[in-house]
Short mmCIF file of C-alpha atoms in Angstrom, two decimals:
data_model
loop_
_atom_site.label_atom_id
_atom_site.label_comp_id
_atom_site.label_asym_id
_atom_site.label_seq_id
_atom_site.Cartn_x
_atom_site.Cartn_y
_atom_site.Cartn_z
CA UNK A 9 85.68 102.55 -143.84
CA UNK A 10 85.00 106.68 -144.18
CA UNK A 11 81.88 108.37 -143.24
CA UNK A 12 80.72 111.71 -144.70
CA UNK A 13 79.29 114.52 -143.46
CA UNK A 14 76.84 117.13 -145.38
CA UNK A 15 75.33 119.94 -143.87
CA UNK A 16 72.25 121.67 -144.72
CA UNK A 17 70.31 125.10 -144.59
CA UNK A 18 66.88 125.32 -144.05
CA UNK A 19 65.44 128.58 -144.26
CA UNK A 20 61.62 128.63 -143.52
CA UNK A 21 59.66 131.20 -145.19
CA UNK A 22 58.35 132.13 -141.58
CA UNK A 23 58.94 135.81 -140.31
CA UNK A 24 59.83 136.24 -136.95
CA UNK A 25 56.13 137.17 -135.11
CA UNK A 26 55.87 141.24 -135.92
CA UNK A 27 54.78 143.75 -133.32
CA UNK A 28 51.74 144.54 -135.35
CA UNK A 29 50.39 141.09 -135.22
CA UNK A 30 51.14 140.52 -131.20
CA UNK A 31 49.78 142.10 -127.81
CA UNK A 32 52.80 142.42 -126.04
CA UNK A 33 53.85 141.27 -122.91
CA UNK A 34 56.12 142.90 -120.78
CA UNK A 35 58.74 140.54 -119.38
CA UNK A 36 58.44 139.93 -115.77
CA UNK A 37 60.28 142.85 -113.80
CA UNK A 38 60.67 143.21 -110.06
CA UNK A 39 62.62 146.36 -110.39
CA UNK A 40 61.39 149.59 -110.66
CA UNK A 41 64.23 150.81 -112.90
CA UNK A 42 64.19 151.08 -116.28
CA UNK A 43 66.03 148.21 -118.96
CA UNK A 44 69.52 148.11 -118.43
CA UNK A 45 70.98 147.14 -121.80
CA UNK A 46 74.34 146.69 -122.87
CA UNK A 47 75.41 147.50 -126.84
CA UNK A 48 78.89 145.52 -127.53
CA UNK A 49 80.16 147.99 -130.31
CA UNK A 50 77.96 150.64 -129.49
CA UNK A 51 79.63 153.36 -131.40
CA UNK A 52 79.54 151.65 -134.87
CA UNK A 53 77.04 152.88 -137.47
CA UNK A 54 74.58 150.04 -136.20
CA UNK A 55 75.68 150.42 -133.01
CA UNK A 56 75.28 154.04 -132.46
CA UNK A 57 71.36 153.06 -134.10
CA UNK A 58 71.23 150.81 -131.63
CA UNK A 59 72.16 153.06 -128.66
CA UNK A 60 69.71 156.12 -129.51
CA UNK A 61 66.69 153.14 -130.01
CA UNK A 62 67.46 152.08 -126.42
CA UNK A 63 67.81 154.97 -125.31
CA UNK A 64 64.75 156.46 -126.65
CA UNK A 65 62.90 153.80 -125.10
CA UNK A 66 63.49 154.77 -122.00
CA UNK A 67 66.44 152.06 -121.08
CA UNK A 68 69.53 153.27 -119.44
CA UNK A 69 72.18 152.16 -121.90
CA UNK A 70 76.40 151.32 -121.48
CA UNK A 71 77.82 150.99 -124.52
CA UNK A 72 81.42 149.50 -125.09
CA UNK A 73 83.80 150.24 -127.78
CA UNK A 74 87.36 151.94 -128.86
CA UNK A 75 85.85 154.93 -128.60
CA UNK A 76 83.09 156.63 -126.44
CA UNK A 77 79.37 157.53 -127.55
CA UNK A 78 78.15 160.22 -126.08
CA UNK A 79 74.67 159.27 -126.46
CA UNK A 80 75.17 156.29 -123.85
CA UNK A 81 74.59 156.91 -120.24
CA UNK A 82 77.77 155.36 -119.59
CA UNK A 83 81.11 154.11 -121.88
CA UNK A 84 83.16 151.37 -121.04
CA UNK A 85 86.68 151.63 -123.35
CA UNK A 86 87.65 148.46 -124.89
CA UNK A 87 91.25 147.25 -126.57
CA UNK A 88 90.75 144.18 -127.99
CA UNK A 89 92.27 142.47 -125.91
CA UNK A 90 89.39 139.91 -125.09
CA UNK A 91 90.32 139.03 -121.61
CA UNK A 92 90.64 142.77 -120.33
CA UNK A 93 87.63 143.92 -122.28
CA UNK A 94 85.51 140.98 -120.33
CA UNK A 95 87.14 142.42 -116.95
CA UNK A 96 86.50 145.66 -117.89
CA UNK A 97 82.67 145.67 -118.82
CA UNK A 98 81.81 143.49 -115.89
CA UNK A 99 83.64 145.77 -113.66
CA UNK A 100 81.75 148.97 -114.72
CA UNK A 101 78.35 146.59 -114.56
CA UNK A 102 79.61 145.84 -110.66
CA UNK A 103 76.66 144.50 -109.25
CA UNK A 104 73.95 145.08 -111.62
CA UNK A 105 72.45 143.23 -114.70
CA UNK A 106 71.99 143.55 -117.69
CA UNK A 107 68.09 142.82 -119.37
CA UNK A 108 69.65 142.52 -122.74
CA UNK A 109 73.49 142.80 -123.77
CA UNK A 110 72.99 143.04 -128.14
CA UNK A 111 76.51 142.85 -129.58
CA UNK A 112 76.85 144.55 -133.19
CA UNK A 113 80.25 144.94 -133.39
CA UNK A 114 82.15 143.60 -136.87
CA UNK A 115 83.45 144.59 -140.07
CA UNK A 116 83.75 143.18 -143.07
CA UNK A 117 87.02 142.51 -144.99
CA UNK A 118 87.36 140.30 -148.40
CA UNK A 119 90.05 137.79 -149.76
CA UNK A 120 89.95 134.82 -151.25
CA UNK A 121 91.97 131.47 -150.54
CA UNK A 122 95.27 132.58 -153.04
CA UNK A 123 94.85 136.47 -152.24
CA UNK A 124 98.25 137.67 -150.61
CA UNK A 125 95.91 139.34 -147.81
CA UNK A 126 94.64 136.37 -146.97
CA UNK A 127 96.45 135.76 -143.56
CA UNK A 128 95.81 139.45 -142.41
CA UNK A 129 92.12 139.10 -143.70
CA UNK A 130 91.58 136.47 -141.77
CA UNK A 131 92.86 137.31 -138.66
CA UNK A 132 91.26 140.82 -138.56
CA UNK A 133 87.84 139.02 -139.54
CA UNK A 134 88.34 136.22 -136.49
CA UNK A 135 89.20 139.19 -134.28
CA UNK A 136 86.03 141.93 -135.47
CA UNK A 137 83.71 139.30 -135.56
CA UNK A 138 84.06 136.50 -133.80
CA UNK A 139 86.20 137.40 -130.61
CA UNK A 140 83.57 140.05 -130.33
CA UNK A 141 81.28 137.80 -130.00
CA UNK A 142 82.69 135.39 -127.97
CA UNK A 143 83.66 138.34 -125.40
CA UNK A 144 80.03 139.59 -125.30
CA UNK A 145 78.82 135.73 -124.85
CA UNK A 146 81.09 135.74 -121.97
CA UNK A 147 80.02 139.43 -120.79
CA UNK A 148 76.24 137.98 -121.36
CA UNK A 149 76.86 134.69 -119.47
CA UNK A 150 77.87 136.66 -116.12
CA UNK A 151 76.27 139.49 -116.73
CA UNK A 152 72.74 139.01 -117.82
CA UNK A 153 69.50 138.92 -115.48
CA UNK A 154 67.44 135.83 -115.64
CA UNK A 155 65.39 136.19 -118.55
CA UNK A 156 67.38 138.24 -120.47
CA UNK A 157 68.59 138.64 -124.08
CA UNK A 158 71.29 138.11 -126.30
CA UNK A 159 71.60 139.69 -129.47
CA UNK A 160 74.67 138.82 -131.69
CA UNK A 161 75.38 139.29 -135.25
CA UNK A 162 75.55 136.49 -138.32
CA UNK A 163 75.43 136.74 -141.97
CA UNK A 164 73.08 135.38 -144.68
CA UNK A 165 76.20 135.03 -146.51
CA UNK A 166 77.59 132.83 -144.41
CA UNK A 167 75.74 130.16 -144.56
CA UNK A 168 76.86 129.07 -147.77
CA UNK A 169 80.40 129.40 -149.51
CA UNK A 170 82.08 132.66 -149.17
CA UNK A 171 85.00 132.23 -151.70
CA UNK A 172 85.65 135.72 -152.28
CA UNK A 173 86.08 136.60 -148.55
CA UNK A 174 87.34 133.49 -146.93
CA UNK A 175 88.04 135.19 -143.50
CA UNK A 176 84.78 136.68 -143.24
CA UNK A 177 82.83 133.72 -143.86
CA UNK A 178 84.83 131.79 -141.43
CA UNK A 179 84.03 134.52 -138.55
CA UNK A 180 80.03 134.33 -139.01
CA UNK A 181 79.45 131.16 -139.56
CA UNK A 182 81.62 130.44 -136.28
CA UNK A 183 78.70 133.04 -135.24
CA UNK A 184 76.17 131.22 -136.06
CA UNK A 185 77.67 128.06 -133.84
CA UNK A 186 78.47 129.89 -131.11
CA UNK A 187 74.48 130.64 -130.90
CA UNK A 188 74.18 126.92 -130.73
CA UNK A 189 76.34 126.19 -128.38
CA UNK A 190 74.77 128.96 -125.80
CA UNK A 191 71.44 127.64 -126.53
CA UNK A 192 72.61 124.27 -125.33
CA UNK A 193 74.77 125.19 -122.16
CA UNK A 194 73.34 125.62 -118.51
CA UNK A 195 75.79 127.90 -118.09
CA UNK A 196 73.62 130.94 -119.05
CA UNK A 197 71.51 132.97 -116.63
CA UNK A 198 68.06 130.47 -116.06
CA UNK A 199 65.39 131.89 -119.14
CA UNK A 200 67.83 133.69 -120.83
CA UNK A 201 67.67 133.69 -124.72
CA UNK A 202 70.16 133.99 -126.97
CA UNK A 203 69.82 134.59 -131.15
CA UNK A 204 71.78 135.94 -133.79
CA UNK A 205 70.35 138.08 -136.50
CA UNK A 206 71.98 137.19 -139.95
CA UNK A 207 71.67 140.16 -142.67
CA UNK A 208 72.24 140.38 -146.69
CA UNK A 209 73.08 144.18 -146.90
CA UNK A 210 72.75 146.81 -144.19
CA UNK A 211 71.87 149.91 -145.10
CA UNK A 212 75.10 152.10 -144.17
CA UNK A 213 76.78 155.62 -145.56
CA UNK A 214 79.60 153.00 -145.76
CA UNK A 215 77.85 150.67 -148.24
CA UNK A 216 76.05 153.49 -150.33
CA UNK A 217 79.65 154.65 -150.45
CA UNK A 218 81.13 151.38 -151.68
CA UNK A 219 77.88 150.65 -154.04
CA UNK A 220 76.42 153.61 -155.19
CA UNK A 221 73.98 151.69 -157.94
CA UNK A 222 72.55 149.01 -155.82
CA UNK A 223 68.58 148.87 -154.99
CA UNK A 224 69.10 150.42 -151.08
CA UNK A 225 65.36 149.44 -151.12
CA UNK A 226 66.59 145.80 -150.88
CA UNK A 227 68.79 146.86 -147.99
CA UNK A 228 67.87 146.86 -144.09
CA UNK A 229 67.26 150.09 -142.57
CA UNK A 230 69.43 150.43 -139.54
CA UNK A 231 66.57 151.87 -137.18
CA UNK A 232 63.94 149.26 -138.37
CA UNK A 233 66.81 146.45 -136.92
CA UNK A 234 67.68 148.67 -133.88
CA UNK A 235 63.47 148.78 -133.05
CA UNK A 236 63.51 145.14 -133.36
CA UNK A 237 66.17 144.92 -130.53
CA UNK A 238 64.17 147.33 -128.21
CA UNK A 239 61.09 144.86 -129.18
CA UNK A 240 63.08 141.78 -128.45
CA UNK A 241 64.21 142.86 -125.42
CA UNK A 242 61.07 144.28 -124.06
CA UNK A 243 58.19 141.80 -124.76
CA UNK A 244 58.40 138.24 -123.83
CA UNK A 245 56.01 137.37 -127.18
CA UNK A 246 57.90 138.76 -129.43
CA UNK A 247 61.27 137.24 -128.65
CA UNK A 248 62.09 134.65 -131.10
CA UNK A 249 63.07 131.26 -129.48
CA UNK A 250 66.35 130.68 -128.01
CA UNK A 251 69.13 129.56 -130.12
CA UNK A 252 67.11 131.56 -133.30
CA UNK A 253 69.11 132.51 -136.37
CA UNK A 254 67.16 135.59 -138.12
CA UNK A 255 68.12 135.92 -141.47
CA UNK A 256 67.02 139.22 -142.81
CA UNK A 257 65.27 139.98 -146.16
CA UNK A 258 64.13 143.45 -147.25
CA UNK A 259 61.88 144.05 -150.03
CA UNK A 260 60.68 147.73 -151.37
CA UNK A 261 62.17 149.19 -147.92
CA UNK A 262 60.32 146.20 -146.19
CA UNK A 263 62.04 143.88 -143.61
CA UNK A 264 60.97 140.32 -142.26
CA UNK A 265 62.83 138.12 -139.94
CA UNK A 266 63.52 134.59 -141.25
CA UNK A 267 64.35 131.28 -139.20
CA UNK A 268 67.35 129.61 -140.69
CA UNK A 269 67.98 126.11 -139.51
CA UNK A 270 71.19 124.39 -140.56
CA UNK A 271 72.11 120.35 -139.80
CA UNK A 272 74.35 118.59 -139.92
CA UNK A 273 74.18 115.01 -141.13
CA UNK A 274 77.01 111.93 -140.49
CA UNK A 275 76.27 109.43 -142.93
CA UNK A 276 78.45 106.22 -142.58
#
């Protein structure tokens, strides 16, 4: 006998709550020092967003990346190397811990399934986005204060067939597991949270480069994403539920935050 498996996305037409619509709560704090937040990839074009919205909020901020950002309190160097970048960033975090650790770094790479850059594709995508990932899940799991947040990064594409960029559709949607799998471990830090925001198009220089006649009004602002974080991280009621994928959809310069569920069904 053979079973099959189908798996399906459910994407409810339910934006994550807005700031507008909530009172927030601060989360529970017995420290008298500001956030202490984390960006994985903090020197990236959402990254270094990311950075200057933390840091304008007041939070002391480490970022970690190849290179340093100067708008960071503090820079921890990384390699790639997934073991030493783990050992490095909880070195330089030493005794303290993190409220949120929001990981952003990626790339994007195409290639499709006969393409001669396949293998390379591939292996840079697995490496840029999902060894990131896993690193900063690590980072997050021995790292983070009780309570805090995770932040990683998804795709909208990716939750469907990706047949003109194999490797990168691979890389999220191992992503968007990965989420799952955290949600269901007791191995994170008691009330921590963990969710993955999963865009369309990000409003870069490097995408208005690469498609100078699209609708950027369709596209997600990099501060408006970068707020959300600060939000996130700051108010208990506006944290989406642990194990959350986002998926984002802009409209007229607009952005909402959409819950994606995917299944999986075994059918004998």
């Amino acid at each position: 006998s053979s079973s099959l498996t189908r798996l399906t996305t459910t994407k409810r037409s339910l934006p994550a709550p807005s700031s507008t619509s909530l009172t927030p709560t601060p989360l529970p704090s017995t420290s008298p020092f500001p956030m202490l937040v984390l960006v994985y990839g903090g020197n990236g074009q959402l990254g270094q967003a990311v950075v200057t919205a933390f840091k304008t909020s007041g939070a002391t901020v480490i970022s970690a990346d190849f290179s340093p950002n100067a708008a960071a309190d503090e820079t921890v160097k990384l390699t790639g190397a997934m073991a030493a970048d783990a050992v490095a960033v909880l070195a330089a975090l030493g005794d303290r811990k993190l409220d949120a650790l929001v990981n952003v770094a990626g790339g994007w790479a195409g290639g499709n399934i006969v393409s001669d850059e396949l293998f390379a594709s591939v292996d840079k995508m697995l490496s840029m986005n999902y060894k990131s990932a896993v690193t900063a899940a690590h980072i997050a799991a021995k790292g983070l204060a009780e309570n805090g947040l995770l932040v990683l990064t998804g795709a909208s594409a990716a939750l469907g067939g990706t047949g003109f960029m194999i490797g990168y559709g691979m890389a999220k949607a191992a992503v968007h597991q990965l989420v799952q799998s955290l949600k269901g471990t007791k191995h994170m830090p008691t009330g921590a949270s963990t969710v993955a925001v999963l865009p369309i198009t990000l409003d870069t220089p490097q995408n208005r480069g690469g498609m100078p006649n699209a609708d950027f009004t369709t596209w997600t602002p990099m501060p408006e994403l970068a707020k959300k974080f600060v939000e996130w991280a700051s108010t208990a009621e506006s944290r989406p539920s642990n194990g959350s994928l986002l998926e984002l959809r802009t409209k007229e310069s607009k952005t909402t935050y959409h819950k994606v569920t995917v299944t999986v069904t075994k059918e004998d």
